[in-house]
Coordinates of C-alpha atoms and ligand atoms in Angstrom, one line a residue:
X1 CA 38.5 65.1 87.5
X2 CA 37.7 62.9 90.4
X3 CA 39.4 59.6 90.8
X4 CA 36.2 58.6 93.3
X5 CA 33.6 59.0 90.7
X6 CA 35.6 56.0 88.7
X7 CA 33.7 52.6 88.7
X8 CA 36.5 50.0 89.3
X9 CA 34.9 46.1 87.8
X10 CA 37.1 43.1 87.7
X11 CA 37.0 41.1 84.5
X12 CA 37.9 38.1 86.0
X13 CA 39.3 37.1 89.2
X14 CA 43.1 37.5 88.8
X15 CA 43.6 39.3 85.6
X16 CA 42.0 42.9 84.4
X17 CA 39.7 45.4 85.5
X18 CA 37.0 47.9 83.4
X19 CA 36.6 51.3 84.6
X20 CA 34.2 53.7 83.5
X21 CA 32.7 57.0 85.0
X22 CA 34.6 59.0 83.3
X23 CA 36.0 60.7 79.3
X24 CA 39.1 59.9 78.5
X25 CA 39.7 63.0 76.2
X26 CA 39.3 65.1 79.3
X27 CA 41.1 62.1 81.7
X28 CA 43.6 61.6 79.8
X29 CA 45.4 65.3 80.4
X30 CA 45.0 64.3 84.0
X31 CA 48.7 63.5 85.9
X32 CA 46.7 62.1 88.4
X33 CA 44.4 59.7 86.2
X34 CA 47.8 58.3 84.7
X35 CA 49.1 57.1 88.1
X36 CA 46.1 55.5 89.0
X37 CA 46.1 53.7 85.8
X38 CA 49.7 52.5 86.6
X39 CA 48.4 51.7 89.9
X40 CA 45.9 49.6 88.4
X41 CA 48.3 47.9 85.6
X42 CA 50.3 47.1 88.6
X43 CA 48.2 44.9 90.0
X44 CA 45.5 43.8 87.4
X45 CA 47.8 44.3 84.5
X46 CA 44.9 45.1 82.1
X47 CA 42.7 47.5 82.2
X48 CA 39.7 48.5 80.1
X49 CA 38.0 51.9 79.6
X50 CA 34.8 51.1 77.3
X51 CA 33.0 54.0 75.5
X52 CA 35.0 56.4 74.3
X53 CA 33.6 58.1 71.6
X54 CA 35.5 61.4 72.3
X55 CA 39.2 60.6 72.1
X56 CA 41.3 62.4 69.8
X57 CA 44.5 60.4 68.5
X58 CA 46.6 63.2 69.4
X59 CA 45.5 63.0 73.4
X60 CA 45.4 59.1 72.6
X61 CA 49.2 59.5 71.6
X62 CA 50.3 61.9 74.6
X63 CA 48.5 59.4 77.2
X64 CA 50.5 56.3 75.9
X65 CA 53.3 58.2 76.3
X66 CA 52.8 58.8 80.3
X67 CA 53.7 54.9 80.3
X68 CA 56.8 54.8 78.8
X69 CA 58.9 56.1 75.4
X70 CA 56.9 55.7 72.3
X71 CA 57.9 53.4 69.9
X72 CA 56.9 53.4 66.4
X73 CA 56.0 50.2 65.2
X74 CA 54.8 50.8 61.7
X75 CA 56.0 48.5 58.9
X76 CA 58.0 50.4 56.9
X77 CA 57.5 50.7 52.8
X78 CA 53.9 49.0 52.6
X79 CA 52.2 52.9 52.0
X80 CA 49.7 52.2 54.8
X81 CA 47.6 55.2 55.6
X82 CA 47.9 54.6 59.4
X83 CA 45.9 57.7 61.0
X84 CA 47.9 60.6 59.3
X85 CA 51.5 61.9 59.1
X86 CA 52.2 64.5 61.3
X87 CA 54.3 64.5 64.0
X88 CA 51.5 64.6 66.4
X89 CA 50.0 60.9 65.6
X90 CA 53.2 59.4 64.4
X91 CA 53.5 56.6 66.9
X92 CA 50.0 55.6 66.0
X93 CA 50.2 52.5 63.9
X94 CA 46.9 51.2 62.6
X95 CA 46.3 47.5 62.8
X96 CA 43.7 46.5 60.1
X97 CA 43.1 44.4 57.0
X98 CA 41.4 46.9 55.5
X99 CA 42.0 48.7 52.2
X100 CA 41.2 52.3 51.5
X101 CA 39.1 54.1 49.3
X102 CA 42.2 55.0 47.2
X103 CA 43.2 51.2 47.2
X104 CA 46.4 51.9 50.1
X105 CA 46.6 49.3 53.3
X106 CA 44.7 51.1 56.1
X107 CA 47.2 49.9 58.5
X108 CA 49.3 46.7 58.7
X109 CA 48.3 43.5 59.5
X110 CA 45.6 40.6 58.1
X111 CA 43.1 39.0 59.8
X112 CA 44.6 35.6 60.8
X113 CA 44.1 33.9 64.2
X114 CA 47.4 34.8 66.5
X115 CA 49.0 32.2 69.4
X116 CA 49.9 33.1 72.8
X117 CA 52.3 35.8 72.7
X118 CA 54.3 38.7 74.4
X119 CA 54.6 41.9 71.5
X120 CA 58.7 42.1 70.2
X121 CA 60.4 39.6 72.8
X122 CA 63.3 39.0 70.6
X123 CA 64.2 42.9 71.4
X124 CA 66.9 43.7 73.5
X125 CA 64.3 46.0 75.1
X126 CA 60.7 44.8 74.7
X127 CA 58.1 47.1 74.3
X128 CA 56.4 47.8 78.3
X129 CA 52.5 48.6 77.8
X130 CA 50.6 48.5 74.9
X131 CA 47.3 50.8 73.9
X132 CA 44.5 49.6 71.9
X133 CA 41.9 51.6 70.7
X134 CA 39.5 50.1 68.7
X135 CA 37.8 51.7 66.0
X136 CA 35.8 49.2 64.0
X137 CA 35.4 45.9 64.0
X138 CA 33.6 43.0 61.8
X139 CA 30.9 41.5 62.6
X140 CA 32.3 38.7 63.3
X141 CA 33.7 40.2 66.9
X142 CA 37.2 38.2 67.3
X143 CA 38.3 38.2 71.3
X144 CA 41.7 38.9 72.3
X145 CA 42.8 37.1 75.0
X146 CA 44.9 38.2 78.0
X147 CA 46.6 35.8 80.5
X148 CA 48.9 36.7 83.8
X149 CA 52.6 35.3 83.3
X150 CA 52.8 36.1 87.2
X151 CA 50.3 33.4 87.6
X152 CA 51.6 31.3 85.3
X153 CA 54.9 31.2 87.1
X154 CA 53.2 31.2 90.4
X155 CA 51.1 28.3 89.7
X156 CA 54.3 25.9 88.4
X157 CA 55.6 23.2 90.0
X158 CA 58.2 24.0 92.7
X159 CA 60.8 21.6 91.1
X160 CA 60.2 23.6 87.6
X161 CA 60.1 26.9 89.4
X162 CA 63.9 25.9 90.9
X163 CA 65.2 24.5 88.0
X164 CA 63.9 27.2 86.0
X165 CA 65.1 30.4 87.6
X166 CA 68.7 31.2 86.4
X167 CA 68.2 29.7 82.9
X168 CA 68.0 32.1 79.7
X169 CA 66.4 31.8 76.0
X170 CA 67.7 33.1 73.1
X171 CA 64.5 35.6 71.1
X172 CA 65.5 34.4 67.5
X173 CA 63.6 36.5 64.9
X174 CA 61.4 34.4 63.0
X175 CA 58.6 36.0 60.5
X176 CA 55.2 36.1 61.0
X177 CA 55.8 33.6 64.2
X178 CA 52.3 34.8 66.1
X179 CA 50.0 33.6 63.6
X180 CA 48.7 30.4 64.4
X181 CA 49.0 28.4 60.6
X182 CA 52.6 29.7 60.8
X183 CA 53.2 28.8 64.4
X184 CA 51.8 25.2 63.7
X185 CA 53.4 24.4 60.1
X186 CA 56.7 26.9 59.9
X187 CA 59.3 24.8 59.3
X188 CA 62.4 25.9 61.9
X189 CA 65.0 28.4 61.1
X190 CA 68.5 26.3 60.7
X191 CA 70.6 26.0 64.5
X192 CA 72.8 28.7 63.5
X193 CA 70.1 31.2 62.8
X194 CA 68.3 30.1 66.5
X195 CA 71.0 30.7 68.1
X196 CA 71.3 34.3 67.4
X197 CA 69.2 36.8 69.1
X198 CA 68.8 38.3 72.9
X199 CA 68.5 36.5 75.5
X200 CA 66.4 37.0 78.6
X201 CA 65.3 35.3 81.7
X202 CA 63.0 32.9 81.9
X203 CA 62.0 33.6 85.0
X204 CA 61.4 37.4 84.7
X205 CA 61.3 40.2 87.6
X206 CA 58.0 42.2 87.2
X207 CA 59.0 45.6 88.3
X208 CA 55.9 47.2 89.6
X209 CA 54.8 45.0 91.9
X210 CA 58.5 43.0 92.5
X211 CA 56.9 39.3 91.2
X212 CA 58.7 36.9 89.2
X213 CA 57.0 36.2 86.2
X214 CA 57.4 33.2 83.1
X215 CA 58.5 35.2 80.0
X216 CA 59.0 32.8 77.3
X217 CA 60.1 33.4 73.7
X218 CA 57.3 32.9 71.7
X219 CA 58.6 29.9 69.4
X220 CA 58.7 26.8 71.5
X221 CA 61.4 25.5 69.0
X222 CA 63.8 28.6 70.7
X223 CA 67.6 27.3 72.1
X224 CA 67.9 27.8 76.2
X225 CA 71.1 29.3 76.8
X226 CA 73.9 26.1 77.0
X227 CA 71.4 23.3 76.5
X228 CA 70.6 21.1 73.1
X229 CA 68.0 21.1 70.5
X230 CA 66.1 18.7 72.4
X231 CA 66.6 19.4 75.8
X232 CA 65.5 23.2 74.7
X233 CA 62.3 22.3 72.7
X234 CA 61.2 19.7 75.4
X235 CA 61.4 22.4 78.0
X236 CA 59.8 25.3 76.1
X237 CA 56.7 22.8 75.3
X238 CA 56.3 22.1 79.1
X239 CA 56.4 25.6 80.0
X240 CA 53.7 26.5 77.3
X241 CA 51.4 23.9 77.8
X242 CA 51.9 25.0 81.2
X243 CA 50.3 28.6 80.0
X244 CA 47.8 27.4 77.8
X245 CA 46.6 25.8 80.9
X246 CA 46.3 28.8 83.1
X247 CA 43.3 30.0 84.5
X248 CA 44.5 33.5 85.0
X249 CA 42.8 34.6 81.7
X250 CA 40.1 36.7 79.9
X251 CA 38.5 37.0 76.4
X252 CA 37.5 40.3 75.4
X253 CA 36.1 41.2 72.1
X254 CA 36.8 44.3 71.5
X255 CA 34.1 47.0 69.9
X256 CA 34.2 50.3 68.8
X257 CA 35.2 52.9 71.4
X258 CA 36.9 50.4 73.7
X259 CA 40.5 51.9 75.1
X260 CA 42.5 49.0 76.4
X261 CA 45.9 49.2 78.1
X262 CA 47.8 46.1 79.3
X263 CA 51.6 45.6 80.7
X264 CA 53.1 43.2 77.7
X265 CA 55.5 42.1 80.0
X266 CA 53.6 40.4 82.7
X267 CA 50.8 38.8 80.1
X268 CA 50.7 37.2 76.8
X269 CA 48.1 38.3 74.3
X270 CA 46.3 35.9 71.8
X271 CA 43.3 36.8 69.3
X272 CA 40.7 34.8 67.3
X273 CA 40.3 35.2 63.6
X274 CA 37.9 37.0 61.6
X275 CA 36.9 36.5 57.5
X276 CA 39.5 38.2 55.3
X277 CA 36.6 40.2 53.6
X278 CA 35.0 41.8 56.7
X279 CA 37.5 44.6 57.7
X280 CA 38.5 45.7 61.7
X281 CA 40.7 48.8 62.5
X282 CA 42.5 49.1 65.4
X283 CA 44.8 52.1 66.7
X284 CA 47.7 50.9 68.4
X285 CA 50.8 52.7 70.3
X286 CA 54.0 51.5 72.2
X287 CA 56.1 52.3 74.5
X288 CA 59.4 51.1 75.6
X289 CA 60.3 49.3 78.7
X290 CA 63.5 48.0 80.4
X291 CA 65.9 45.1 79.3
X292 CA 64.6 42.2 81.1
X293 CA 65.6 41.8 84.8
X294 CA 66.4 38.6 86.2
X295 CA 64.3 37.7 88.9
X296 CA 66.9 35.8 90.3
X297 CA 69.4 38.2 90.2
X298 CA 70.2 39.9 94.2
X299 CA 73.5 41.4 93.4
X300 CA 72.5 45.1 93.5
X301 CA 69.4 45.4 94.4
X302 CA 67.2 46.7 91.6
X303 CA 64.7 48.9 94.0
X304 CA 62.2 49.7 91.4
X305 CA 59.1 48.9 92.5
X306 CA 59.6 49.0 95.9
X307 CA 57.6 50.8 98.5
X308 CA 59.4 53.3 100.4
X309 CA 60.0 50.9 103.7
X310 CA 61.6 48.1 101.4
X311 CA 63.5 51.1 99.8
X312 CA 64.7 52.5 103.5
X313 CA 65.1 48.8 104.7
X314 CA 67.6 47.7 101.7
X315 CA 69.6 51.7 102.7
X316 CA 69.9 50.3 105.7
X317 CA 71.4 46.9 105.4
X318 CA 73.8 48.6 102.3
X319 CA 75.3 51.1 105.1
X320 CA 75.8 48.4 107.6
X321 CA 77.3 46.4 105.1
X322 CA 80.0 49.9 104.7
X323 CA 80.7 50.4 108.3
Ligands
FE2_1 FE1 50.6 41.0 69.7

C-alpha cells in the first residue's frame, strides 16, 4: 500500500486524528502502515480509521499485537461468547450488554455511563494502547471521550507542576470504580485496604514523544505515597477537577465499522450511557506496556523515545563522564 494515498484529519486541535483512504484488512499486514500509526499515536494519541467493513478479527488481533504484547482481558467464569475460542481471536474480548440467542453474555460489560479513566492503572504494568472496533451500536449512539494527560499536565499551574513531580499514588483495586453511580456513591474501601496496591508517578514520562504526563489513579479517594487521608483526597480532587477542565478533548460516538486505537497511557477515556434494553458490541484487544517511568527520574537515562541525535548526544556526555 501507499502511505501517500492516506487522508490525515484532525479531530480536534490537540488530541486525535481520522485517517481514511485506505482497508484495513489489507493495511493492517503492512509493517510499514504499523509505524506510521505509532507515528501518529505519538503525537495525536488517538487515531481513528472509520469504515471498515472488511476486517477480519484474526488480522484485527495480529495488528493490535504490532503495538505491544496482548493481554487478555476477558472476565473469567461469566460463559460470555466473546468472538470465538480459538487461539487465533483469543485476546479479543467483547464489550457488550447484550445476550445471545442461546441466552449466554455476548461479551462483558453493561451499559452504564463510565468517569474519566486510564484502563487497569492499579497494574504493576498498565496496559499501553488499546483497540476498539465497533460492531453495533444502539440507537442511542453513546460518545466516548478522549482527553490528552500531556495537556493536562502541561496546562497546570507551575507551583502544582513542582510540587507534583516526585510524588507517587498508590492504584488500590476497587470494583466497578469507572462507572459513574459507583464513582459518585461507593463508599471507600477501609485505610488498610487503600493502602495496598502499586504505586506510580504522578507525574508520568510519556515515552514516545519524551513528555511528562498527569497519570492519576482513578479513585480520587486513593493514598499519595507518605501523605494523610486528607492531604491525599484534597490533592487528587484538585488534580481531577483540573482534567475535567481540560480542553484537550474529543467526543466520538462510535458506529459500526469504526477502528479506533489510542495510547491509554497519555489519555483518559470516559463514555456516555445508553438504555439497558438496546444492546452495543464492541471488540476490544490490549496490549501491555512498561511500568510507569518517572518523569522526574534523570539517573540513567531512559533513551526510549529519543531521536537518534538526543540518543548520540546523551553517548557522548556518558563517555566523557568515563574518561
Ligand atoms: Fe476503559
Amino acid at each position: 500500500m501507499t502511505i501517500s494515498n492516506i487522508q490525515v484529519t484532525p479531530l480536534s486541535d490537540q488530541i486525535g486524528v481520522q485517517i481514511t483512504g485506505f482497508d484495513l484488512e489489507t493495511a493492517a499486514k503492512d509493517e510499514d502502515f504499523a509505524w506510521y500509526v505509532k507515528r501518529l499515536l505519538a503525537e495525536h494519541l488517538v487515531v481513528l480509521m472509520p469504515g471498515q467493513s472488511n476486517l477480519k478479527p484474526a488480522t484485527a488481533q495480529s495488528f493490535h499485537s504490532k503495538f505491544g504484547d496482548l493481554i487478555d482481558i476477558k472476565r473469567q467464569g461469566n460463559d460470555a461468547l466473546h468472538v470465538g475460542t480459538g487461539d487465533d481471536v483469543n485476546f479479543i474480548k467483547v464489550i457488550s450488554n447484550g445476550i445471545g440467542p442461546n441466552g449466554r453474555p455476548l461479551g462483558d460489560g453493561n451499559s452504564s455511563a463510565q468517569i474519566w479513566h486510564s484502563d487497569t492503572t492499579p497494574w504493576e504494568v498498565p496496559c499501553s494502547f488499546i483497540s476498539f472496533y465497533c460492531r453495533e451500536t444502539s440507537p442511542v449512539k453513546p460518545k466516548t471521550g478522549f482527553l490528552s494527560m500531556i495537556e493536562a499536565y502541561r496546562t497546570l499551574p507551575q507551583a502544582t507542576k513542582d510540587g507534583i513531580m516526585k510524588l507517587r499514588a498508590i492504584h488500590h483495586n476497587y470494583s466497578r470504580q469507572i462507572e459513574v453511580k459507583i464513582a459518585r456513591e461507593g463508599a471507600s474501601l477501609p485505610l488498610e485496604e487503600r493502602m495496598m496496591g502499586f504505586t506510580h508517578p504522578l507525574v508520568r514520562r510519556h515515552l514516545p514523544s519524551n513528555q511528562p504526563m498527569l497519570y492519576l489513579p482513578t479513585r480520587r479517594d486513593s493514598i499519595i505515597v507518605g501523605w494523610n487521608e486528607k492531604d491525599s483526597r484534597n490533592l487528587l480532587e484538585e488534580l481531577w477537577t483540573h482534567v475535567e477542565g481540560c480542553k484537550a478533548v474529543i467526543a466520538h460516538a462510535m458506529v459500526p465499522d469504526d477502528f479506533l486505537i489510542w495510547d491509554n497511557s497519555a489519555t483518559v477515556h470516559n463514555r456516555e450511557g445508553w438504555p439497558e434494553e438496546d444492546t452495543r458490541v464492541m471488540w476490544h484487544i490490549s496490549a501491555g506496556g512498561e511500568v510507569p517511568t518517572p518523569f522526574a527520574s534523570q539517573k540513567g537515562k531512559n533513551v526510549a523515545g529519543m531521536n537518534v541525535e538526543e540518543i548520540k548526544k546523551v553517548a557522548k556526555e556518558n563517555v566523557g563522564a568515563m574518561a
